[in-house]
Coordinates of C-alpha atoms and ligand atoms in Angstrom, one line a residue:
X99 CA 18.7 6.9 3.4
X100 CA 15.7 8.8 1.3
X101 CA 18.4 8.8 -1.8
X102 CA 18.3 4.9 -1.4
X103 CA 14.4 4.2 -1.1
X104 CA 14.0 6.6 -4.6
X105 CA 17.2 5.2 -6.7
X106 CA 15.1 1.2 -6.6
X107 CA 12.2 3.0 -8.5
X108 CA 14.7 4.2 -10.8
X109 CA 15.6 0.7 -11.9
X110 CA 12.3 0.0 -12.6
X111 CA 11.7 2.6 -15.0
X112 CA 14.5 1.5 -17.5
X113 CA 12.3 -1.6 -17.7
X114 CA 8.8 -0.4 -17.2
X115 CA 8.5 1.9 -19.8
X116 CA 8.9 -0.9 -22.1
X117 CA 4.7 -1.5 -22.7
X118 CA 2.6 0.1 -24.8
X119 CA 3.6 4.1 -25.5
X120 CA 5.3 3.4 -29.3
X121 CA 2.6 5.1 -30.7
X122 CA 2.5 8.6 -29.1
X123 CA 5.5 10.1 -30.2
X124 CA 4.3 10.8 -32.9
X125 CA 0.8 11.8 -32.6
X126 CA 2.0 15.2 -30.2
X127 CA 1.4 18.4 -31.5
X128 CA 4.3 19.7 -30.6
X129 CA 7.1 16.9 -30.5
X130 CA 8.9 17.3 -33.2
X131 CA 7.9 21.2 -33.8
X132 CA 9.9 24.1 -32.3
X133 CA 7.8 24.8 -29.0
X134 CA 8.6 22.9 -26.6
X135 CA 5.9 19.5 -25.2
X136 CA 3.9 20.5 -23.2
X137 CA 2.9 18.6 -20.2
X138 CA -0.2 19.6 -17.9
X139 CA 0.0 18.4 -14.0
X140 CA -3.1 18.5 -12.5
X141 CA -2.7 17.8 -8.6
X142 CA 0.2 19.6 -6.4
X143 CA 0.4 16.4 -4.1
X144 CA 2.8 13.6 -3.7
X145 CA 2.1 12.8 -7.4
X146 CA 2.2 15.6 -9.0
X147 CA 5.2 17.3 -7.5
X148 CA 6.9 13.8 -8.1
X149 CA 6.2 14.0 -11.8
X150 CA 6.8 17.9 -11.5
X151 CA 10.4 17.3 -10.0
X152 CA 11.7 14.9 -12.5
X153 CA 9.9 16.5 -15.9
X154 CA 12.1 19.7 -14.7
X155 CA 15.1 18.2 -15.1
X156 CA 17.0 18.5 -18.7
X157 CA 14.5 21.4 -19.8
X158 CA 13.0 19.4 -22.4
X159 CA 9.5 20.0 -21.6
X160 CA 7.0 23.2 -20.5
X161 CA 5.8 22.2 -17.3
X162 CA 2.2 23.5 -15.8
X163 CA 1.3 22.7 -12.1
X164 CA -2.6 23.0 -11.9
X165 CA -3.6 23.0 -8.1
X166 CA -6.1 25.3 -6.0
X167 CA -4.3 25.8 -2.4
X168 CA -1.3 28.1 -2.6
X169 CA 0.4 25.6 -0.3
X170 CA 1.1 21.8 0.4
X171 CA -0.6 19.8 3.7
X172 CA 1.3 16.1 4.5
X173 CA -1.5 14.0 5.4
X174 CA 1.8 11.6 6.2
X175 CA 2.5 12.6 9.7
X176 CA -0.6 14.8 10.1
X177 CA -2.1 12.5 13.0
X178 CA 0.7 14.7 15.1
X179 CA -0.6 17.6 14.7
X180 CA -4.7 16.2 14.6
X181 CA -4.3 14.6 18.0
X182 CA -2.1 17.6 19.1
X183 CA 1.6 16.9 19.5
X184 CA 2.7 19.2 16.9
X185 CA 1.3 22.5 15.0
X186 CA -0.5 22.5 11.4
X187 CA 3.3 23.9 10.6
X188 CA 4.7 20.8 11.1
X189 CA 2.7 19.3 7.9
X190 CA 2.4 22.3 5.8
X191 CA 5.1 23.8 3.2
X192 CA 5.4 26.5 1.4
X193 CA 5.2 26.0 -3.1
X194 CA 8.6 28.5 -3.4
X195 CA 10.7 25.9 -3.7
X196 CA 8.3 24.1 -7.0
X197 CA 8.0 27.9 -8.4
X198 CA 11.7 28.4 -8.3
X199 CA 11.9 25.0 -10.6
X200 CA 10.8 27.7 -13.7
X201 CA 7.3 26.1 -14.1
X202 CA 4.1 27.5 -14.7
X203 CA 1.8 26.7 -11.7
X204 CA -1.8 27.7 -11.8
X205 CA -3.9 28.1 -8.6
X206 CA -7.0 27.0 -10.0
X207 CA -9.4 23.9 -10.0
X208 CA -9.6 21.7 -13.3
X209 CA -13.4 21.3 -13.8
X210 CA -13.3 19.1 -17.2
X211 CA -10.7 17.0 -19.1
X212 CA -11.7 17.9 -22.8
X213 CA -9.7 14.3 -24.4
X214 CA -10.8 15.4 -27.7
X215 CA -8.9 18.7 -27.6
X216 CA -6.2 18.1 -25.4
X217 CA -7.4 20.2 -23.1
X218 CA -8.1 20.9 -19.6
X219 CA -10.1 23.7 -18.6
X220 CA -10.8 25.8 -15.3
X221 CA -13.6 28.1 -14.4
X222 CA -11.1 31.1 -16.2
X223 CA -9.2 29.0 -19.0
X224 CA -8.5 26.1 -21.5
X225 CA -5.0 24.7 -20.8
X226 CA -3.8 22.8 -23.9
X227 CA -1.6 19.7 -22.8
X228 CA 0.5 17.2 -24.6
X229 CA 0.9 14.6 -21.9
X230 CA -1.2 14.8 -19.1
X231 CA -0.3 13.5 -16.1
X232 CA -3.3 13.4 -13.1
X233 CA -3.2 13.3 -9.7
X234 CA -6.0 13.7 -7.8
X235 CA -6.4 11.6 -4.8
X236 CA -9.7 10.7 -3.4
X237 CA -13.2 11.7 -3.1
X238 CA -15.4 10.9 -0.2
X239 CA -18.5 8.2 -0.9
X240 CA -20.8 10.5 2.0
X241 CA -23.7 8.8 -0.2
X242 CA -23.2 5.2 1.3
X243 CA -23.9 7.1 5.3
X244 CA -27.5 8.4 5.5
X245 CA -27.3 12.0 6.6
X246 CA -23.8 12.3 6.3
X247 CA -24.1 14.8 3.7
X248 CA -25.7 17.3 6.5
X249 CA -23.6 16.3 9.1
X250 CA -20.2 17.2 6.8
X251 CA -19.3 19.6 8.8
X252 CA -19.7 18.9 11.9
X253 CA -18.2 15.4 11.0
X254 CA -15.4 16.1 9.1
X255 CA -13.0 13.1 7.8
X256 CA -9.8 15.0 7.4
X257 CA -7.9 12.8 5.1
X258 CA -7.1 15.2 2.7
X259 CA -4.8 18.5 2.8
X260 CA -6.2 21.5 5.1
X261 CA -9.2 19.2 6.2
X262 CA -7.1 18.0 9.3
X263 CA -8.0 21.6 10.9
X264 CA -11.6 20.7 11.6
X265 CA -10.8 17.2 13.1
X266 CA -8.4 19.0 15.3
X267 CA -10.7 21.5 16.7
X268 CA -12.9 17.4 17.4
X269 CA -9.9 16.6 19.0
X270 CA -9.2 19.2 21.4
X271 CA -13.0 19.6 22.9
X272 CA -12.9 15.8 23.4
X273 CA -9.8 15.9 25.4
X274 CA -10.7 18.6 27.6
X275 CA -14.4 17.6 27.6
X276 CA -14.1 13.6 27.1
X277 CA -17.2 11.9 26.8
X278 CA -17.3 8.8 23.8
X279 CA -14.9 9.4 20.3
X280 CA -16.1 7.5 17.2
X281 CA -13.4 6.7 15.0
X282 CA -13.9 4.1 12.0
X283 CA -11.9 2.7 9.1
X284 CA -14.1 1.7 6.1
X285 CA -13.0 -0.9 3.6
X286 CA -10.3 -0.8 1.3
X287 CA -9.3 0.2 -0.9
X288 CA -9.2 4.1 1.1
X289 CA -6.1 5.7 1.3
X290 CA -3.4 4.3 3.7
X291 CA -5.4 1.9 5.6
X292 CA -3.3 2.1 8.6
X293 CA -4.2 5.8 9.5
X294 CA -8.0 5.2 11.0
X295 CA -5.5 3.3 13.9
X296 CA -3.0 5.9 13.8
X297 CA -5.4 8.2 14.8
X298 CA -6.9 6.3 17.7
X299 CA -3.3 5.5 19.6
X300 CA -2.3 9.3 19.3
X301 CA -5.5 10.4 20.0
X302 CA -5.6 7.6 23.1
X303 CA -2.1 8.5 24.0
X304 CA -3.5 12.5 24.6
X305 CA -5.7 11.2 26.9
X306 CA -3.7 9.2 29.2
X307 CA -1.6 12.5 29.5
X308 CA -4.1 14.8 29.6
X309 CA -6.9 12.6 32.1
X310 CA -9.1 12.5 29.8
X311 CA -12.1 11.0 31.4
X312 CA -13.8 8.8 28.5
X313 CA -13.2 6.0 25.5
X314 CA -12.1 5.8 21.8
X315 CA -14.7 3.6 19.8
X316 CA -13.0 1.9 16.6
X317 CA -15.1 1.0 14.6
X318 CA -13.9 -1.4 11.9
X319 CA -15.9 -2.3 8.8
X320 CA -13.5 -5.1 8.7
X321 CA -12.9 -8.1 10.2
X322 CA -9.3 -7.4 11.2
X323 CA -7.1 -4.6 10.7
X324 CA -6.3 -3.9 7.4
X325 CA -4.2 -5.2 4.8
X326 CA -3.8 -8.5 6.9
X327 CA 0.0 -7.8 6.8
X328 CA -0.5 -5.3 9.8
X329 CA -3.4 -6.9 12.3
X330 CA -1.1 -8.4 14.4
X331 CA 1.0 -5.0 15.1
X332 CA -1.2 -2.8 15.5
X333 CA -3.7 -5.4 17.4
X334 CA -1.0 -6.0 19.8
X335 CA -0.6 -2.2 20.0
X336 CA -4.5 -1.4 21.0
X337 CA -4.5 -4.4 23.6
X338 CA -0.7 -4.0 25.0
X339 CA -0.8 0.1 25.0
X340 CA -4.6 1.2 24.7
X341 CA -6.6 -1.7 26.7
X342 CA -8.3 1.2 28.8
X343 CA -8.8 3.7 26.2
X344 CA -10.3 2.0 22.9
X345 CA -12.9 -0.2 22.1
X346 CA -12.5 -1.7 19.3
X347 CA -15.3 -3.6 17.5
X348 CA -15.2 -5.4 14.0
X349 CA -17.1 -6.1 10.9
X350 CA -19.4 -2.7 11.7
X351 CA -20.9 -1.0 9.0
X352 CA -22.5 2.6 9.5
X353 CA -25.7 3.1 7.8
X354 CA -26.7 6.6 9.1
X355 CA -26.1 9.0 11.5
X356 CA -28.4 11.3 13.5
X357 CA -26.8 14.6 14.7
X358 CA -30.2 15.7 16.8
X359 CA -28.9 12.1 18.7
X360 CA -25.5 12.0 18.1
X361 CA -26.3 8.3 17.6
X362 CA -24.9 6.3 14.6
X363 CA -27.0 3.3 13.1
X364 CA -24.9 0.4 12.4
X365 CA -25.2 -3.4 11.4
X366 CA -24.4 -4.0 15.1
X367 CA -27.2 -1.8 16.1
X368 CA -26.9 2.3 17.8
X369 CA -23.4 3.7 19.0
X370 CA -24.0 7.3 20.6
X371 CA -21.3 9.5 20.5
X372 CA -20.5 12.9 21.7
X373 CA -17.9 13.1 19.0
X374 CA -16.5 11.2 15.9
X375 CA -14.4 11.3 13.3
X376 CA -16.0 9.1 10.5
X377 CA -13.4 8.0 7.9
X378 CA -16.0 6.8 4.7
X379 CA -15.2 4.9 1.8
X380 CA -13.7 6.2 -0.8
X381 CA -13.2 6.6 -4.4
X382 CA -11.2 8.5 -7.2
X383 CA -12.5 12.1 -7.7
X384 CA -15.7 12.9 -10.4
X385 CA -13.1 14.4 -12.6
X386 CA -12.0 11.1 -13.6
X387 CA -15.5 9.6 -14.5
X388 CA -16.0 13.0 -16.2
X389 CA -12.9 12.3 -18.4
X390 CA -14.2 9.3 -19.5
X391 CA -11.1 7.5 -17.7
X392 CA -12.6 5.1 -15.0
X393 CA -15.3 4.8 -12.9
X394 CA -14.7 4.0 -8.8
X395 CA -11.2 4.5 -9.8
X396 CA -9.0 5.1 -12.6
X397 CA -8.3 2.2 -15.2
X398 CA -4.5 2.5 -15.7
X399 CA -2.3 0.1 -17.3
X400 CA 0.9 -0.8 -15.6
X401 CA 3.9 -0.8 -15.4
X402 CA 3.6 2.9 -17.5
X403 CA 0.2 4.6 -15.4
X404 CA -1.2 5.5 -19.4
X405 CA -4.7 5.5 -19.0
X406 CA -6.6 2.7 -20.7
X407 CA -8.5 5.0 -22.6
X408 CA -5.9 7.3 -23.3
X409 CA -2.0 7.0 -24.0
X410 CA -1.4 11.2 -23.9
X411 CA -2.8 10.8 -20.5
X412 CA -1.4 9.2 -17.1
X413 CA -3.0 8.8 -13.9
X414 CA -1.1 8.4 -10.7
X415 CA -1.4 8.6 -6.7
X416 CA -4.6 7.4 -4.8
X417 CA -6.7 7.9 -8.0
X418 CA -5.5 5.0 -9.8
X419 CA -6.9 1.5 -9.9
X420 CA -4.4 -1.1 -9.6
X421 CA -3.4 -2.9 -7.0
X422 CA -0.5 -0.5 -5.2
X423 CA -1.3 1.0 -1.9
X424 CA -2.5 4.0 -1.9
X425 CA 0.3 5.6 -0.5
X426 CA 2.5 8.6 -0.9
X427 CA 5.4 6.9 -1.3
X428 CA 3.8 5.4 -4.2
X429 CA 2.6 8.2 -5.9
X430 CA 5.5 10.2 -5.7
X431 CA 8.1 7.4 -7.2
X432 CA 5.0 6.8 -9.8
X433 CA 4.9 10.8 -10.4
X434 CA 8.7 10.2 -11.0
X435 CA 8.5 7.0 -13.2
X436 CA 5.9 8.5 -15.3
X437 CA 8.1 11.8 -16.0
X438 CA 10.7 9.7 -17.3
X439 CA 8.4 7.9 -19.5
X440 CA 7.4 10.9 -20.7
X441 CA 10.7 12.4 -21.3
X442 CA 12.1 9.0 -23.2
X443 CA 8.3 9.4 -25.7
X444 CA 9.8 13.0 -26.0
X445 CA 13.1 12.2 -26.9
X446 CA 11.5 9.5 -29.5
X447 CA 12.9 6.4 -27.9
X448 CA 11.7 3.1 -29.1
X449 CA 10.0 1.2 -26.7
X450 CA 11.7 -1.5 -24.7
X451 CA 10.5 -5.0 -24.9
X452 CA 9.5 -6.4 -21.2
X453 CA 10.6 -9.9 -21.0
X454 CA 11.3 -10.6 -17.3
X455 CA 10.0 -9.0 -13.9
X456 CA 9.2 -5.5 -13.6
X457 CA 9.7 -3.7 -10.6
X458 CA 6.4 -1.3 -9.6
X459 CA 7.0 2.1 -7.3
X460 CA 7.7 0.4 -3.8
X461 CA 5.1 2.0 -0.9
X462 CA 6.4 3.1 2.7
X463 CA 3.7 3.6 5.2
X464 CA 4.1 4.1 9.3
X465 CA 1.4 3.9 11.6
X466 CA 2.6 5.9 14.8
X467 CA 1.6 4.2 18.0
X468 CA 2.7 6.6 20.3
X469 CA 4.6 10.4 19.8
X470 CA 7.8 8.6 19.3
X471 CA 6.9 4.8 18.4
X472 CA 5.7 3.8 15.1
X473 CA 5.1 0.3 13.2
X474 CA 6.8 0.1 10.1
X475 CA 5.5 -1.0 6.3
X476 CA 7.0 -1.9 3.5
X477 CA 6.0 -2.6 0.2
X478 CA 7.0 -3.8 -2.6
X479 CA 5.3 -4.7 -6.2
X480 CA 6.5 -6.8 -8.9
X481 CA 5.0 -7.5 -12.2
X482 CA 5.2 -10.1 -15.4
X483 CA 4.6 -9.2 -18.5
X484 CA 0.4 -9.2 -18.9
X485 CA 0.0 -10.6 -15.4
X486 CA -1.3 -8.9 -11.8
X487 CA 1.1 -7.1 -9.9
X488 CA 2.4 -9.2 -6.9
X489 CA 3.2 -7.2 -3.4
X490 CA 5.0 -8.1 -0.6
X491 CA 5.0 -6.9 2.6
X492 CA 7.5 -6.2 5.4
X493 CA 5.9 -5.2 8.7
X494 CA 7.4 -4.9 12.3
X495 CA 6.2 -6.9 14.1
X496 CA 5.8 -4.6 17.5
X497 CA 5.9 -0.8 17.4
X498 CA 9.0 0.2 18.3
X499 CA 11.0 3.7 18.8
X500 CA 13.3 2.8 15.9
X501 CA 10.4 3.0 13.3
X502 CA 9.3 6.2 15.2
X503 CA 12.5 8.1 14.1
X504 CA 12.4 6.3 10.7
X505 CA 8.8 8.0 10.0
X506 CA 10.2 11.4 11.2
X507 CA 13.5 11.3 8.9
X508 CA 11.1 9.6 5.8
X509 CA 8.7 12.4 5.8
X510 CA 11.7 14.8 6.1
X511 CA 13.3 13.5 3.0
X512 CA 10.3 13.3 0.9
X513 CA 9.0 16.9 2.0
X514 CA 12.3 18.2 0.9
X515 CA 12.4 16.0 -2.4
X516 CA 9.0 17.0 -3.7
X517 CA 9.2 21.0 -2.0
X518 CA 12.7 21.6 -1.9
Ligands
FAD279 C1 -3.7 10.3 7.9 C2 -2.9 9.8 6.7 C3 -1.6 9.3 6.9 C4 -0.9 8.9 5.8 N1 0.4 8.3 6.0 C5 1.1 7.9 5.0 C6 2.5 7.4 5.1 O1 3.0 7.2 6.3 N2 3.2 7.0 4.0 C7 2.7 7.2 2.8 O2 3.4 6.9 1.8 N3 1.4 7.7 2.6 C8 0.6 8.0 3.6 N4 -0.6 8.5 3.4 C9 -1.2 8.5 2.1 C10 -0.8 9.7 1.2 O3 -1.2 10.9 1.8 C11 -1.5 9.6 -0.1 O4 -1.4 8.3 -0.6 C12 -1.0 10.6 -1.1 O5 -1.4 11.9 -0.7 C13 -1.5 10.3 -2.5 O6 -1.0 11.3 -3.4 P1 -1.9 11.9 -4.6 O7 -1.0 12.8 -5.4 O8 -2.7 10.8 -5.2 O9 -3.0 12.8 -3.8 P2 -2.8 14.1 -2.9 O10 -1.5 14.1 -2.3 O11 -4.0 14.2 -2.1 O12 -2.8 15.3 -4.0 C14 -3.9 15.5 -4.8 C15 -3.9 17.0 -5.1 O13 -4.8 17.2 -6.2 C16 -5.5 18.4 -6.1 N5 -6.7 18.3 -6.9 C17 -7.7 17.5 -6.7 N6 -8.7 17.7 -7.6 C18 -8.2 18.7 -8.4 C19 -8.7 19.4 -9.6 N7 -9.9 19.1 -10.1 N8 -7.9 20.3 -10.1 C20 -6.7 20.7 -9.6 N9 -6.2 20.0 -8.5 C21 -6.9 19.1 -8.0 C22 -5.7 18.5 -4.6 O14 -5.9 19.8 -4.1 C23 -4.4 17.9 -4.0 O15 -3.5 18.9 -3.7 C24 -1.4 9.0 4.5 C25 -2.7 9.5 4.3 C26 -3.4 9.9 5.4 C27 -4.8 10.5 5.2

């Protein structure tokens, strides 16, 4: 099944590495020379280890992982283990299996992209690069919440890898305490805009086991659940499943939050709380502004991910700009696509011409509704030549235990094809 959802990216590639990379074949160092290209990977998540997978394969390139934890976190899935049906194992994995590829990985933060050198550099080195492929994910905007900033900790958002810990910890004094749970879901673009509701059924479904005495607020900066596609779903879901255990109120936006209250302000006026797991708006990480390479996010052009400023350099995954859903499916097919791009500039293929429809990485998202039911997302992306890229959505249209063991077997699959 997992070998099926990868091979339609694959078709895309042939075709989407058609635009715009003729002209750095030829301005690499070391294409052409006896060493080897070399391409720097900056970002151990679903992008990088899906660019770090395919660049592996042929041995025609030195590859360097650059990524501080000495281990991978799924935020796919992690709303199991956050609301407490499985343990921080169940979402973490080990890097052997990407060391045994024969890379070079580096546990260690890039602080600047130097464009002009071809270089990235760390608090202990320089790191020259041929291609550069970057993938960051997110950064949190705590600026547009008042006194977020101070509240961090206590408030944490959890939607990137290791951060889940502290949400759990929320989790489990609300269910043995109960009292009132803040949960909200900014506006997009944020990364898989379905999880702010995955959160709330699992975490609602704990309580109806457990007796917790108390609610779930939702609080939606939106006026519907987010994309469209998936209102209805996961609207029937909260009123069918959850009636006596969320609120859920719409088009809220948080201005501040006071901790000596525990009271948020909001456009709909003061929502006390006794705990709250605030998911802000968000944006590509400072690295990217620092690199010249975009501003709230990257500015990429597709179908090849070369930044517009930049052909040695791609960004994929979350950080990128364009339309696709920031999902992991996403980045890892892109992390793949771009590899292969890389490889054909490499190998000094001419560039094909695009004439007709190019396919884009195709996005696969479940939001679980209960332990074992999930509602199901597809998406795929298609582009013409110079035009917008054009999704299309396939959603269940009621959770349903089929789409629960489809998220289980999906994350299997992609855990083992980007971690062996
Ligand atoms: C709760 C939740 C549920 C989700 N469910 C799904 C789902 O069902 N399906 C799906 O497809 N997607 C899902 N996603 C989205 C998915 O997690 C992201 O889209 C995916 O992680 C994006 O990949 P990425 O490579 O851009 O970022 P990440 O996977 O976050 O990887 C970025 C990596 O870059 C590293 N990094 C950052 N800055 C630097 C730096 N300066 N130097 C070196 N390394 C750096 C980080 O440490 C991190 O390891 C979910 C997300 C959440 C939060």
């Amino acid at each position: 099944m997992a070998q099926e959802w990868f091979s339609r990216t694959r078709r895309r590639v042939v075709q989407g590495t058609a635009l715009g990379w003729a002209a750095l074949a030829t301005g690499c160092a070391a294409v052409g020379g006896t060493a080897k290209p070399r391409v720097v990977v900056v970002g151990g998540g679903w992008g990088g280890l899906g660019a770090v997978r395919s660049l592996v394969e042929g041995g025609k390139v030195d590859v360097t992982l650059i990524e501080p934890n000495d281990a991978f976190m799924s935020c796919p899935m992690s709303a199991l283990y956050v609301a407490g049906f499985q343990p921080a194992s169940y979402v973490q994995r080990s890097y052997q299996g990407v060391d045994a590829l024969g890379i070079r990985r580096v546990r260690e933060r890039v602080l600047e992209v130097d464009r002009a050198k071809s270089q990235v550099v760390t608090a202990t080195q320089r790191i020259g690069y041929d291609f550069l492929v970057l993938s960051l994910g997110v950064e949190y905007m705590e600026e547009g919440i008042q006194g977020y900033a101070q509240a961090r900790a206590q408030l944490p958002v959890g939607f990137r890898a290791f951060e889940q810990q502290a949400v759990r910890q929320q989790v489990d004094e609300f269910l043995v305490k109960g009292g009132t749970f803040v949960i909200s879901a900014p506006k997009p673009p944020y990364r898989c805009p379905p999880a702010p509701y995955e959160r709330a059924f699992l975490l609602a479904e704990q309580m109806k086991r457990k007796g917790t005495k108390g609610k779930i607020i939702l609080l939606d900066a939106n006026s519907q659940p987010t994309p469209p596609p998936i209102a209805k779903p996961i609207l029937n879901a909260m009123s069918s499943v959850y009636k006596g255990q969320i609120e859920y109120l719409t088009s809220v936006d948080i201005r501040a939050v006071d901790m000596g209250q525990r009271s948020l302000h909001t456009s709909e006026g003061e929502v006390p709380f006794q705990h709250a797991n605030l998911v802000l708006p968000m944006r590509a990480p400072a690295l990217i502004r620092q690199a010249g390479l975009g501003e709230r996010w990257a500015a990429i052009k597709l179908p090849s991910f070369q930044a517009q400023a930049d052909a040695q350099v791609y960004v994929i995954g979350d950080a990128q700009g364009s339309p696709l859903p920031k999902s992991g499916h996403v980045a890892f097919n892109a992390g793949k696509q771009v590899a292969e791009d890389i490889l054909e500039r490499v190998a000094g293929k001419a560039p094909a011409v695009a004439t007709g429809t190019v396919d884009l990485p195709t996005g696969i998202c479940w939001a679980k509704v209960t332990e074992k039911e999930a509602i199901n997302i597809n998406v795929t992306a298609s582009m013409e030549p110079g035009q917008a890229p054009k999704l299309k959505f396939t959603v269940d249209e009621v959770h349903n235990a089929r789409s629960g063991a489809g998220a289980s077997s999906w994350a299997n699959g992609m855990w083992k094809a980007m971690l062996g």
